[in-house]
Amino acid sequence: MRAHIITYGCQMNEYDSHLVASELVSLGWELVDSVEEADFVLVNTCAVRGKPVEKVRSLLGQLRKEKERRGLLIGMMGCLAQLDEGQQMAKKFGVDILLGPGALTSLPEALKQNARFWDLTFREDVLDYIPPPPKGALSAHVTIIRGCNHHCTYCIVPTTRGPEVSRHPDLILKEIELLKQAGVVEVTLLGQNVNSYGKDQPGFPSFAELLRMVGGMGIPRVRFLTSHPVNFTDDIIQAIAETPAICRYIHLPVQSGSDRVLRRMAREYRRAHYLDRIRKIREMLPDAVLSTDIIVGFPGETEEDFQETLSLYDEVGYDQAYMFIYSPRPGTPAYKHFQDLPREVKVERLMRLIEKQKEWSYRRNLEWVGKTVEVLVRGEAKEEGFVQGHDRGNHPVLIPAAQAPVPGLYQVEIKQATPHLLFGEVVGAREPAPIPLPVA
Ligand code: SAM
Ligand code: SF4
């Protein structure tokens, strides 16, 4: 029995795919790399924007043909599976097993039944499941909180992933200890809003306390995603400043620089609050690398609103940014109540924002030339003769392949920068010497 998993979307989905992969392996399934080799194809879906939804539609069309040709079990999980839109698709394309993001631990039961199996419940045991360390990985994700209590008007996530539920700290620490023993050197703590960790469960540590606990476990690098500006508090910044293992890479999505748009997005903070958080980060973590998410062309966004996003970008001077064209998602308040802007307006604004991002990323990247940084080399780069890794600030760094023959942590002097890449040369390995990949 052979299974193949296809994953769309964010790091939470990558983590969930690993979770179901380990469930499958424990049931005796073999994981394979292609649809052709598989008896069971499981698609982990994303519903945040229209594009990934269309990708899933076209993939399910191909899988239905494959099913008609040779018989195939088709599974669908992730955010789209939780939505009516996804369930209509599942019916049309003959999906056999459909699991919402809260029902992943129902997979063994689903595979036992010889009938169509759909589960959209939010099961508590999803939080208790500790997947074994991914084989041979130096870097791994650990979910610390599921769901989202915010109601940003453009976003489908609160509907698909339900309210916030924090995982027990003992489980998180146990999972990280297992990762450490397996040779993982970088752990990323995951949640839609990690700052809210612990708030839903009396007696749990706060996010700042959890950061300190994880930072003291002996894992060289600890990162976290995603923070919400509304509760990115001083004690979190303090915890980062005091804990050397925590990477000073702060991803703080702003979405828009205009208060009028932030209000229509129901983003619970305004420009001044956001800039105050940036000021505090710069004051307490002067070497922090800053990135953000921005949505352009939100319904009703005027040229003046967009200019405010551009001016905020200049005020912060981000190192990196993830920029999205607003995508109307059925089921969200913005879809229901607001009129979408013409596509040409949205695309033209995105182009201008990308120009701004390139300028700033280049300026920021140049500041690293001549400095020595710690790079986690993961493997071959697309560019011939180079290996690729990332530093503690999440910059992609290319190194001549001969200088870093095995994946691991290296000290690298940055020699050159482009808007998107840093180029460097190895000046030493972190002690103990480069950690080779465990043999799979
Ligand atoms: N929870 C995180 C936060 O609030 O920053 C981010 C989660 S969301 C899955 C990732 C990003 O997708 C958001 O920050 C937002 O920029 C973008 N996004 C969400 N809904 C969108 C939509 N309808 N159209 C375009 N981008 C969207
Ligand atoms: Fe979506 Fe807003 Fe929740 Fe982030 S905070 S997942 S953007 S609703």
Tab-separated table of C-alpha atoms and ligand atoms in Angstrom:
chain	number	residue	atom	x	y	z
A	1	MET	CA	0.000	0.000	0.000
A	2	ARG	CA	1.605	3.186	-1.190
A	3	ALA	CA	0.617	6.777	-0.477
A	4	HIS	CA	1.606	10.105	-1.972
A	5	ILE	CA	0.897	13.450	-0.264
A	6	ILE	CA	0.698	16.736	-2.189
A	7	THR	CA	0.877	19.907	-0.085
A	8	TYR	CA	-0.261	23.447	-0.949
A	9	GLY	CA	-0.096	26.517	1.264
A	10	CYS	CA	1.623	27.567	4.453
A	11	GLN	CA	4.015	26.009	6.976
A	12	MET	CA	1.031	24.865	9.067
A	13	ASN	CA	0.047	22.683	6.139
A	14	GLU	CA	3.591	21.355	5.798
A	15	TYR	CA	3.487	20.399	9.462
A	16	ASP	CA	0.066	18.757	9.051
A	17	SER	CA	1.277	16.814	6.005
A	18	HIS	CA	4.160	15.488	8.064
A	19	LEU	CA	1.673	14.563	10.795
A	20	VAL	CA	-0.527	12.503	8.446
A	21	ALA	CA	2.542	11.030	6.731
A	22	SER	CA	3.685	9.665	10.080
A	23	GLU	CA	0.187	8.311	10.753
A	24	LEU	CA	0.318	6.504	7.412
A	25	VAL	CA	3.772	5.050	8.073
A	26	SER	CA	2.664	3.781	11.477
A	27	LEU	CA	-0.217	2.004	9.722
A	28	GLY	CA	2.229	0.253	7.405
A	29	TRP	CA	1.905	2.490	4.355
A	30	GLU	CA	4.915	3.267	2.192
A	31	LEU	CA	5.323	6.913	1.149
A	32	VAL	CA	6.122	7.430	-2.543
A	33	ASP	CA	7.150	10.461	-4.579
A	34	SER	CA	4.622	10.418	-7.416
A	35	VAL	CA	0.928	9.950	-8.169
A	36	GLU	CA	1.775	7.156	-10.640
A	37	GLU	CA	3.320	4.966	-7.928
A	38	ALA	CA	0.553	5.581	-5.368
A	39	ASP	CA	-2.609	3.684	-4.369
A	40	PHE	CA	-3.706	6.616	-2.214
A	41	VAL	CA	-3.169	10.299	-3.094
A	42	LEU	CA	-3.855	12.801	-0.331
A	43	VAL	CA	-4.083	16.488	-1.255
A	44	ASN	CA	-3.445	19.009	1.534
A	45	THR	CA	-5.217	22.152	0.361
A	46	CYS	CA	-5.075	25.922	0.910
A	47	ALA	CA	-8.069	28.272	0.631
A	48	VAL	CA	-6.504	31.612	1.544
A	49	ARG	CA	-6.444	32.911	-2.020
A	50	GLY	CA	-8.180	31.935	-5.274
A	51	LYS	CA	-5.016	30.639	-6.986
A	52	PRO	CA	-4.305	27.641	-4.723
A	53	VAL	CA	-8.004	26.746	-4.877
A	54	GLU	CA	-7.837	26.628	-8.684
A	55	LYS	CA	-4.669	24.510	-8.496
A	56	VAL	CA	-6.497	21.972	-6.337
A	57	ARG	CA	-9.464	21.940	-8.733
A	58	SER	CA	-7.215	21.111	-11.659
A	59	LEU	CA	-5.263	18.483	-9.683
A	60	LEU	CA	-8.483	16.778	-8.546
A	61	GLY	CA	-9.597	16.683	-12.211
A	62	GLN	CA	-6.411	14.782	-13.100
A	63	LEU	CA	-6.773	12.459	-10.114
A	64	ARG	CA	-10.361	11.605	-11.096
A	65	LYS	CA	-9.108	10.511	-14.529
A	66	GLU	CA	-6.402	8.404	-12.880
A	67	LYS	CA	-9.035	6.867	-10.602
A	68	GLU	CA	-11.228	5.962	-13.590
A	69	ARG	CA	-8.229	4.427	-15.378
A	70	ARG	CA	-6.761	2.238	-12.644
A	71	GLY	CA	-8.630	2.709	-9.373
A	72	LEU	CA	-7.189	5.082	-6.799
A	73	LEU	CA	-8.092	6.282	-3.350
A	74	ILE	CA	-8.318	10.097	-3.260
A	75	GLY	CA	-8.051	12.093	-0.032
A	76	MET	CA	-8.459	15.811	0.596
A	77	MET	CA	-7.462	17.688	3.751
A	78	GLY	CA	-6.552	21.244	4.778
A	79	CYS	CA	-8.461	24.520	4.728
A	80	LEU	CA	-10.390	23.989	1.473
A	81	ALA	CA	-11.744	20.665	2.771
A	82	GLN	CA	-13.488	22.534	5.593
A	83	LEU	CA	-15.420	24.787	3.199
A	84	ASP	CA	-18.571	24.230	1.208
A	85	GLU	CA	-16.560	25.252	-1.880
A	86	GLY	CA	-14.130	22.368	-1.246
A	87	GLN	CA	-16.831	19.859	-0.414
A	88	GLN	CA	-18.643	20.590	-3.710
A	89	MET	CA	-15.349	19.996	-5.482
A	90	ALA	CA	-14.771	16.776	-3.529
A	91	LYS	CA	-18.175	15.441	-4.599
A	92	LYS	CA	-17.609	16.378	-8.228
A	93	PHE	CA	-14.167	14.763	-8.450
A	94	GLY	CA	-14.889	11.597	-6.449
A	95	VAL	CA	-12.872	12.308	-3.323
A	96	ASP	CA	-13.098	9.310	-0.956
A	97	ILE	CA	-11.648	10.713	2.263
A	98	LEU	CA	-12.156	14.331	3.315
A	99	LEU	CA	-10.637	15.617	6.556
A	100	GLY	CA	-10.875	19.172	7.884
A	101	PRO	CA	-7.787	20.698	9.553
A	102	GLY	CA	-9.118	19.604	12.966
A	103	ALA	CA	-9.823	15.997	11.951
A	104	LEU	CA	-6.406	14.716	10.889
A	105	THR	CA	-6.295	12.037	13.567
A	106	SER	CA	-9.372	10.432	11.978
A	107	LEU	CA	-7.235	9.164	9.107
A	108	PRO	CA	-6.677	5.626	10.502
A	109	GLU	CA	-10.452	5.234	10.985
A	110	ALA	CA	-11.102	6.590	7.492
A	111	LEU	CA	-8.738	4.065	5.937
A	112	LYS	CA	-10.378	1.166	7.798
A	113	GLN	CA	-13.792	1.904	6.339
A	114	ASN	CA	-14.517	0.744	2.880
A	115	ALA	CA	-16.791	3.667	2.158
A	116	ARG	CA	-16.656	7.386	1.634
A	117	PHE	CA	-15.440	9.007	4.874
A	118	TRP	CA	-15.799	12.715	5.656
A	119	ASP	CA	-14.889	14.318	8.970
A	120	LEU	CA	-15.076	18.066	9.592
A	121	THR	CA	-14.958	18.023	13.386
A	122	PHE	CA	-12.264	19.722	15.465
A	123	ARG	CA	-10.844	16.805	17.477
A	124	GLU	CA	-8.849	17.538	20.598
A	125	ASP	CA	-6.416	14.682	19.996
A	126	VAL	CA	-4.925	16.585	17.017
A	127	LEU	CA	-3.209	18.731	19.641
A	128	ASP	CA	-1.841	15.700	21.498
A	129	TYR	CA	-0.307	13.980	18.502
A	130	ILE	CA	3.500	14.144	18.466
A	131	PRO	CA	4.763	13.252	15.014
A	132	PRO	CA	8.188	11.574	14.965
A	133	PRO	CA	11.071	13.789	13.760
A	134	PRO	CA	11.180	14.136	9.965
A	135	LYS	CA	13.924	11.816	8.656
A	136	GLY	CA	17.233	13.502	8.016
A	137	ALA	CA	15.894	17.028	8.613
A	138	LEU	CA	18.024	19.762	10.173
A	139	SER	CA	15.084	22.137	10.352
A	140	ALA	CA	11.559	21.340	11.567
A	141	HIS	CA	8.234	22.966	12.425
A	142	VAL	CA	6.318	22.562	15.662
A	143	THR	CA	2.716	23.728	15.941
A	144	ILE	CA	2.126	25.467	19.282
A	145	ILE	CA	-1.362	26.871	18.700
A	146	ARG	CA	-4.092	26.018	16.203
A	147	GLY	CA	-6.904	28.225	14.904
A	148	CYS	CA	-7.465	31.979	14.934
A	149	ASN	CA	-9.654	34.254	17.085
A	150	HIS	CA	-9.311	37.285	14.826
A	151	HIS	CA	-11.817	38.167	12.158
A	152	CYS	CA	-9.902	40.005	9.454
A	153	THR	CA	-12.604	40.654	6.889
A	154	TYR	CA	-10.606	39.272	3.931
A	155	CYS	CA	-9.512	36.028	5.601
A	156	ILE	CA	-11.073	32.574	5.501
A	157	VAL	CA	-8.755	31.024	8.124
A	158	PRO	CA	-10.981	31.552	11.213
A	159	THR	CA	-13.719	29.620	9.370
A	160	THR	CA	-11.473	26.803	8.216
A	161	ARG	CA	-9.270	26.358	11.270
A	162	GLY	CA	-11.683	27.295	14.058
A	163	PRO	CA	-10.900	29.195	17.275
A	164	GLU	CA	-7.473	29.338	18.938
A	165	VAL	CA	-6.445	26.308	20.959
A	166	SER	CA	-2.971	26.133	22.504
A	167	ARG	CA	-1.061	22.860	22.762
A	168	HIS	CA	0.084	21.734	26.196
A	169	PRO	CA	3.619	23.034	26.830
A	170	ASP	CA	4.786	19.557	27.932
A	171	LEU	CA	3.874	18.173	24.493
A	172	ILE	CA	5.646	21.029	22.721
A	173	LEU	CA	8.810	20.566	24.784
A	174	LYS	CA	8.708	16.782	24.322
A	175	GLU	CA	8.356	17.157	20.551
A	176	ILE	CA	11.277	19.593	20.450
A	177	GLU	CA	13.434	17.298	22.613
A	178	LEU	CA	12.824	14.452	20.144
A	179	LEU	CA	13.749	16.756	17.259
A	180	LYS	CA	16.946	17.765	19.024
A	181	GLN	CA	17.909	14.139	19.642
A	182	ALA	CA	17.317	13.422	15.941
A	183	GLY	CA	19.818	16.120	14.912
A	184	VAL	CA	17.447	19.026	14.178
A	185	VAL	CA	19.252	22.350	14.690
A	186	GLU	CA	16.431	24.758	13.840
A	187	VAL	CA	12.877	24.683	15.136
A	188	THR	CA	10.105	27.016	13.972
A	189	LEU	CA	7.184	27.444	16.366
A	190	LEU	CA	3.987	27.753	14.356
A	191	GLY	CA	0.576	29.305	14.762
A	192	GLN	CA	-1.703	31.759	12.940
A	193	ASN	CA	-0.996	34.085	15.851
A	194	VAL	CA	1.744	32.699	18.103
A	195	ASN	CA	1.554	35.754	20.408
A	196	SER	CA	-1.804	34.446	21.688
A	197	TYR	CA	-0.208	31.223	22.915
A	198	GLY	CA	-1.516	30.166	26.326
A	199	LYS	CA	-4.284	32.761	26.564
A	200	ASP	CA	-7.041	30.190	26.038
A	201	GLN	CA	-5.783	27.770	28.727
A	202	PRO	CA	-5.431	28.850	32.370
A	203	GLY	CA	-2.075	27.743	33.760
A	204	PHE	CA	-0.259	27.625	30.428
A	205	PRO	CA	2.836	29.800	30.003
A	206	SER	CA	2.579	32.968	27.930
A	207	PHE	CA	4.263	33.071	24.525
A	208	ALA	CA	7.176	35.041	26.007
A	209	GLU	CA	7.602	32.376	28.703
A	210	LEU	CA	7.395	29.580	26.132
A	211	LEU	CA	10.079	31.307	24.043
A	212	ARG	CA	12.377	31.366	27.058
A	213	MET	CA	11.679	27.689	27.793
A	214	VAL	CA	12.299	26.542	24.224
A	215	GLY	CA	15.275	28.874	23.867
A	216	GLY	CA	16.950	27.111	26.810
A	217	MET	CA	16.669	23.592	25.392
A	218	GLY	CA	19.945	23.554	23.501
A	219	ILE	CA	18.530	23.850	19.971
A	220	PRO	CA	20.840	26.333	18.229
A	221	ARG	CA	18.045	28.165	16.410
A	222	VAL	CA	14.466	28.860	17.394
A	223	ARG	CA	12.136	30.821	15.120
A	224	PHE	CA	8.420	31.555	15.235
A	225	LEU	CA	5.610	32.421	12.821
A	226	THR	CA	3.285	34.390	12.675
A	227	SER	CA	2.972	37.351	15.031
A	228	HIS	CA	0.034	39.733	15.145
A	229	PRO	CA	0.893	43.424	15.671
A	230	VAL	CA	-1.982	43.836	18.116
A	231	ASN	CA	-0.327	41.666	20.786
A	232	PHE	CA	3.351	41.702	19.893
A	233	THR	CA	4.060	42.920	23.408
A	234	ASP	CA	7.189	44.272	25.081
A	235	ASP	CA	7.644	41.075	27.103
A	236	ILE	CA	7.895	39.062	23.855
A	237	ILE	CA	10.539	41.458	22.524
A	238	GLN	CA	12.326	41.236	25.887
A	239	ALA	CA	12.279	37.412	25.772
A	240	ILE	CA	13.854	37.479	22.300
A	241	ALA	CA	16.488	39.974	23.446
A	242	GLU	CA	17.429	37.806	26.447
A	243	THR	CA	17.494	34.427	24.704
A	244	PRO	CA	20.412	33.941	22.318
A	245	ALA	CA	18.894	30.877	20.604
A	246	ILE	CA	15.888	32.873	19.373
A	247	CYS	CA	16.542	34.183	15.880
A	248	ARG	CA	16.097	37.925	15.521
A	249	TYR	CA	13.865	37.523	12.514
A	250	ILE	CA	10.500	39.173	13.098
A	251	HIS	CA	7.673	38.594	10.655
A	252	LEU	CA	5.028	41.165	11.534
A	253	PRO	CA	2.267	41.369	8.930
A	254	VAL	CA	0.967	44.921	8.520
A	255	GLN	CA	-1.410	44.310	5.558
A	256	SER	CA	-1.859	48.052	4.848
A	257	GLY	CA	-0.384	51.403	5.869
A	258	SER	CA	-3.752	53.169	5.753
A	259	ASP	CA	-5.926	53.402	8.874
A	260	ARG	CA	-9.042	53.562	6.713
A	261	VAL	CA	-8.132	50.245	5.060
A	262	LEU	CA	-6.998	48.648	8.345
A	263	ARG	CA	-10.416	49.523	9.794
A	264	ARG	CA	-12.222	47.956	6.824
A	265	MET	CA	-9.977	44.910	7.201
A	266	ALA	CA	-10.923	44.769	10.938
A	267	ARG	CA	-7.216	44.600	11.783
A	268	GLU	CA	-7.649	45.771	15.425
A	269	TYR	CA	-4.606	48.128	15.315
A	270	ARG	CA	-3.743	51.299	13.462
A	271	ARG	CA	-0.644	52.558	11.720
A	272	ALA	CA	0.640	54.412	14.817
A	273	HIS	CA	0.422	51.275	16.974
A	274	TYR	CA	2.222	49.227	14.321
A	275	LEU	CA	5.011	51.791	14.015
A	276	ASP	CA	5.306	51.911	17.793
A	277	ARG	CA	5.915	48.120	17.817
A	278	ILE	CA	8.586	48.548	15.120
A	279	ARG	CA	10.209	51.340	17.154
A	280	LYS	CA	10.327	49.077	20.217
A	281	ILE	CA	11.793	46.184	18.191
A	282	ARG	CA	14.489	48.453	16.735
A	283	GLU	CA	15.275	49.815	20.213
A	284	MET	CA	15.548	46.417	21.939
A	285	LEU	CA	16.774	44.303	18.996
A	286	PRO	CA	18.862	46.641	16.840
A	287	ASP	CA	20.024	43.793	14.567
A	288	ALA	CA	16.509	42.387	13.955
A	289	VAL	CA	15.535	41.473	10.406
A	290	LEU	CA	11.991	42.596	9.657
A	291	SER	CA	9.500	41.174	7.220
A	292	THR	CA	5.797	41.619	6.626
A	293	ASP	CA	2.702	40.607	4.651
A	294	ILE	CA	0.902	43.254	2.599
A	295	ILE	CA	-2.362	42.988	0.712
A	296	VAL	CA	-2.717	45.425	-2.195
A	297	GLY	CA	-6.004	46.405	-3.780
A	298	PHE	CA	-8.255	45.664	-0.818
A	299	PRO	CA	-11.823	46.751	-1.735
A	300	GLY	CA	-12.158	50.533	-1.502
A	301	GLU	CA	-8.372	51.110	-1.350
A	302	THR	CA	-7.749	54.487	-2.997
A	303	GLU	CA	-4.494	55.764	-4.480
A	304	GLU	CA	-4.043	57.813	-1.266
A	305	ASP	CA	-4.480	54.687	0.855
A	306	PHE	CA	-1.935	52.883	-1.265
A	307	GLN	CA	0.482	55.810	-0.934
A	308	GLU	CA	0.216	55.335	2.832
A	309	THR	CA	1.288	51.712	2.433
A	310	LEU	CA	4.276	52.876	0.375
A	311	SER	CA	5.194	55.514	2.949
A	312	LEU	CA	4.899	53.005	5.812
A	313	TYR	CA	7.200	50.704	3.873
A	314	ASP	CA	9.751	53.538	3.730
A	315	GLU	CA	9.350	54.291	7.420
A	316	VAL	CA	10.032	50.674	8.401
A	317	GLY	CA	12.478	49.801	5.608
A	318	TYR	CA	11.609	46.091	5.598
A	319	ASP	CA	14.244	43.514	4.774
A	320	GLN	CA	11.673	41.262	3.128
A	321	ALA	CA	7.955	41.322	2.290
A	322	TYR	CA	5.309	38.894	1.096
A	323	MET	CA	2.975	40.870	-1.120
A	324	PHE	CA	-0.449	39.678	-2.217
A	325	ILE	CA	-3.136	40.972	-4.511
A	326	TYR	CA	-6.450	40.934	-2.647
A	327	SER	CA	-8.322	37.773	-3.533
A	328	PRO	CA	-12.065	37.722	-2.744
A	329	ARG	CA	-12.806	34.540	-0.777
A	330	PRO	CA	-16.406	33.297	-0.572
A	331	GLY	CA	-17.489	33.083	3.060
A	332	THR	CA	-15.538	36.157	4.210
A	333	PRO	CA	-17.201	39.454	5.211
A	334	ALA	CA	-15.194	41.366	2.576
A	335	TYR	CA	-16.493	39.051	-0.150
A	336	LYS	CA	-20.043	39.567	1.007
A	337	HIS	CA	-20.045	43.314	1.613
A	338	PHE	CA	-17.336	44.926	-0.519
A	339	GLN	CA	-16.882	45.452	-4.246
A	340	ASP	CA	-13.602	44.052	-5.644
A	341	LEU	CA	-11.335	46.579	-7.439
A	342	PRO	CA	-10.510	46.114	-11.127
A	343	ARG	CA	-7.651	43.640	-11.630
A	344	GLU	CA	-5.521	46.175	-13.596
A	345	VAL	CA	-5.572	48.557	-10.606
A	346	LYS	CA	-4.498	45.798	-8.222
A	347	VAL	CA	-1.737	44.509	-10.517
A	348	GLU	CA	-0.369	47.985	-11.181
A	349	ARG	CA	-0.166	48.713	-7.430
A	350	LEU	CA	1.494	45.376	-6.780
A	351	MET	CA	4.154	46.194	-9.392
A	352	ARG	CA	4.917	49.500	-7.682
A	353	LEU	CA	5.114	47.808	-4.304
A	354	ILE	CA	7.463	45.130	-5.661
A	355	GLU	CA	9.771	47.897	-6.940
A	356	LYS	CA	9.805	49.420	-3.457
A	357	GLN	CA	10.476	46.023	-1.866
A	358	LYS	CA	13.391	45.361	-4.245
A	359	GLU	CA	14.983	48.721	-3.450
A	360	TRP	CA	14.731	48.180	0.302
A	361	SER	CA	15.783	44.516	0.234
A	362	TYR	CA	18.853	45.478	-1.789
A	363	ARG	CA	19.728	48.302	0.633
A	364	ARG	CA	19.239	46.044	3.630
A	365	ASN	CA	21.131	43.125	2.050
A	366	LEU	CA	24.112	45.376	1.254
A	367	GLU	CA	24.413	46.119	4.992
A	368	TRP	CA	25.416	42.469	5.520
A	369	VAL	CA	28.376	42.553	3.124
A	370	GLY	CA	31.589	42.086	5.122
A	371	LYS	CA	29.754	40.610	8.131
A	372	THR	CA	29.995	37.007	9.303
A	373	VAL	CA	26.704	35.160	9.724
A	374	GLU	CA	25.649	31.652	10.690
A	375	VAL	CA	24.176	29.805	7.717
A	376	LEU	CA	22.154	26.608	7.858
A	377	VAL	CA	23.159	24.943	4.588
A	378	ARG	CA	20.342	22.729	3.339
A	379	GLY	CA	21.667	21.460	-0.019
A	380	GLU	CA	22.314	22.276	-3.653
A	381	ALA	CA	21.231	25.672	-4.987
A	382	LYS	CA	19.600	26.222	-8.383
A	383	GLU	CA	22.746	28.115	-9.358
A	384	GLU	CA	25.366	25.617	-10.499
A	385	GLY	CA	28.358	25.172	-8.229
A	386	PHE	CA	26.594	26.598	-5.160
A	387	VAL	CA	24.832	25.269	-2.095
A	388	GLN	CA	22.015	27.219	-0.489
A	389	GLY	CA	21.099	27.912	3.092
A	390	HIS	CA	19.638	30.678	5.219
A	391	ASP	CA	21.059	32.772	8.015
A	392	ARG	CA	19.442	33.591	11.346
A	393	GLY	CA	17.642	36.520	9.675
A	394	ASN	CA	16.069	34.213	7.086
A	395	HIS	CA	18.167	35.611	4.197
A	396	PRO	CA	18.867	33.027	1.526
A	397	VAL	CA	22.668	32.656	1.279
A	398	LEU	CA	24.628	30.978	-1.541
A	399	ILE	CA	28.058	29.447	-0.868
A	400	PRO	CA	30.483	27.703	-3.243
A	401	ALA	CA	29.549	24.019	-3.021
A	402	ALA	CA	33.109	22.860	-2.335
A	403	GLN	CA	33.184	24.941	0.869
A	404	ALA	CA	30.116	23.324	2.437
A	405	PRO	CA	30.081	19.703	1.246
A	406	VAL	CA	27.573	18.493	3.860
A	407	PRO	CA	24.420	20.198	5.139
A	408	GLY	CA	24.836	21.852	8.525
A	409	LEU	CA	25.646	25.127	10.267
A	410	TYR	CA	28.557	27.190	8.937
A	411	GLN	CA	30.068	30.568	9.717
A	412	VAL	CA	29.992	32.510	6.481
A	413	GLU	CA	31.387	35.889	5.512
A	414	ILE	CA	29.037	37.753	3.181
A	415	LYS	CA	30.869	38.938	0.086
A	416	GLN	CA	28.108	40.144	-2.193
A	417	ALA	CA	24.413	41.016	-2.161
A	418	THR	CA	21.540	41.230	-4.634
A	419	PRO	CA	17.933	42.252	-3.780
A	420	HIS	CA	17.046	38.608	-3.193
A	421	LEU	CA	20.263	36.789	-2.298
A	422	LEU	CA	23.443	37.007	-0.266
A	423	PHE	CA	26.659	35.353	-1.498
A	424	GLY	CA	29.302	34.306	1.009
A	425	GLU	CA	32.345	32.213	1.798
A	426	VAL	CA	32.794	29.794	4.656
A	427	VAL	CA	35.117	31.020	7.373
A	428	GLY	CA	34.404	28.263	9.866
A	429	ALA	CA	31.973	25.679	11.088
A	430	ARG	CA	29.873	26.156	14.179
A	431	GLU	CA	31.078	23.992	17.062
A	432	PRO	CA	30.687	21.039	16.863
A	433	ALA	CA	31.642	20.890	13.175
A	434	PRO	CA	28.967	20.791	10.427
A	435	ILE	CA	26.233	18.476	11.485
A	436	PRO	CA	25.897	15.904	8.723
A	437	LEU	CA	22.445	14.667	7.711
A	438	PRO	CA	21.533	11.558	9.682
A	439	VAL	CA	21.465	8.571	7.332
A	440	ALA	CA	17.838	7.957	6.312
B	1	SAM	N1	-2.254	34.898	10.765
B	1	SAM	C1	-1.339	35.591	10.010
B	1	SAM	C2	-1.567	37.102	10.148
B	1	SAM	O1	-2.617	37.521	10.543
B	1	SAM	O2	-0.692	37.825	9.819
B	1	SAM	C3	-1.307	35.240	8.545
B	1	SAM	C4	-2.111	34.125	8.024
B	1	SAM	S1	-2.655	34.277	6.386
B	1	SAM	C5	-2.941	32.627	6.055
B	1	SAM	C6	-1.200	34.700	5.484
B	1	SAM	C7	-1.348	35.961	4.704
B	1	SAM	O3	-2.199	35.747	3.609
B	1	SAM	C8	-1.970	37.126	5.423
B	1	SAM	O4	-1.061	37.801	6.246
B	1	SAM	C9	-2.474	37.984	4.307
B	1	SAM	O5	-1.507	38.922	3.899
B	1	SAM	C10	-2.711	36.985	3.186
B	1	SAM	N2	-4.140	36.832	2.880
B	1	SAM	C11	-5.108	36.292	3.665
B	1	SAM	N3	-6.310	36.365	3.047
B	1	SAM	C12	-6.089	36.962	1.841
B	1	SAM	C13	-6.922	37.323	0.749
B	1	SAM	N4	-8.228	37.106	0.783
B	1	SAM	N5	-6.341	37.907	-0.322
B	1	SAM	C14	-5.011	38.155	-0.361
B	1	SAM	N6	-4.184	37.825	0.638
B	1	SAM	C15	-4.703	37.244	1.730
B	2	SF4	FE1	-6.459	35.493	8.921
B	2	SF4	FE2	-6.385	37.725	10.375
B	2	SF4	FE3	-6.459	35.306	11.582
B	2	SF4	FE4	-4.266	36.087	10.294
B	2	SF4	S1	-5.157	37.066	12.103
B	2	SF4	S2	-5.262	34.080	10.141
B	2	SF4	S3	-5.080	37.227	8.578
B	2	SF4	S4	-8.072	36.229	10.349
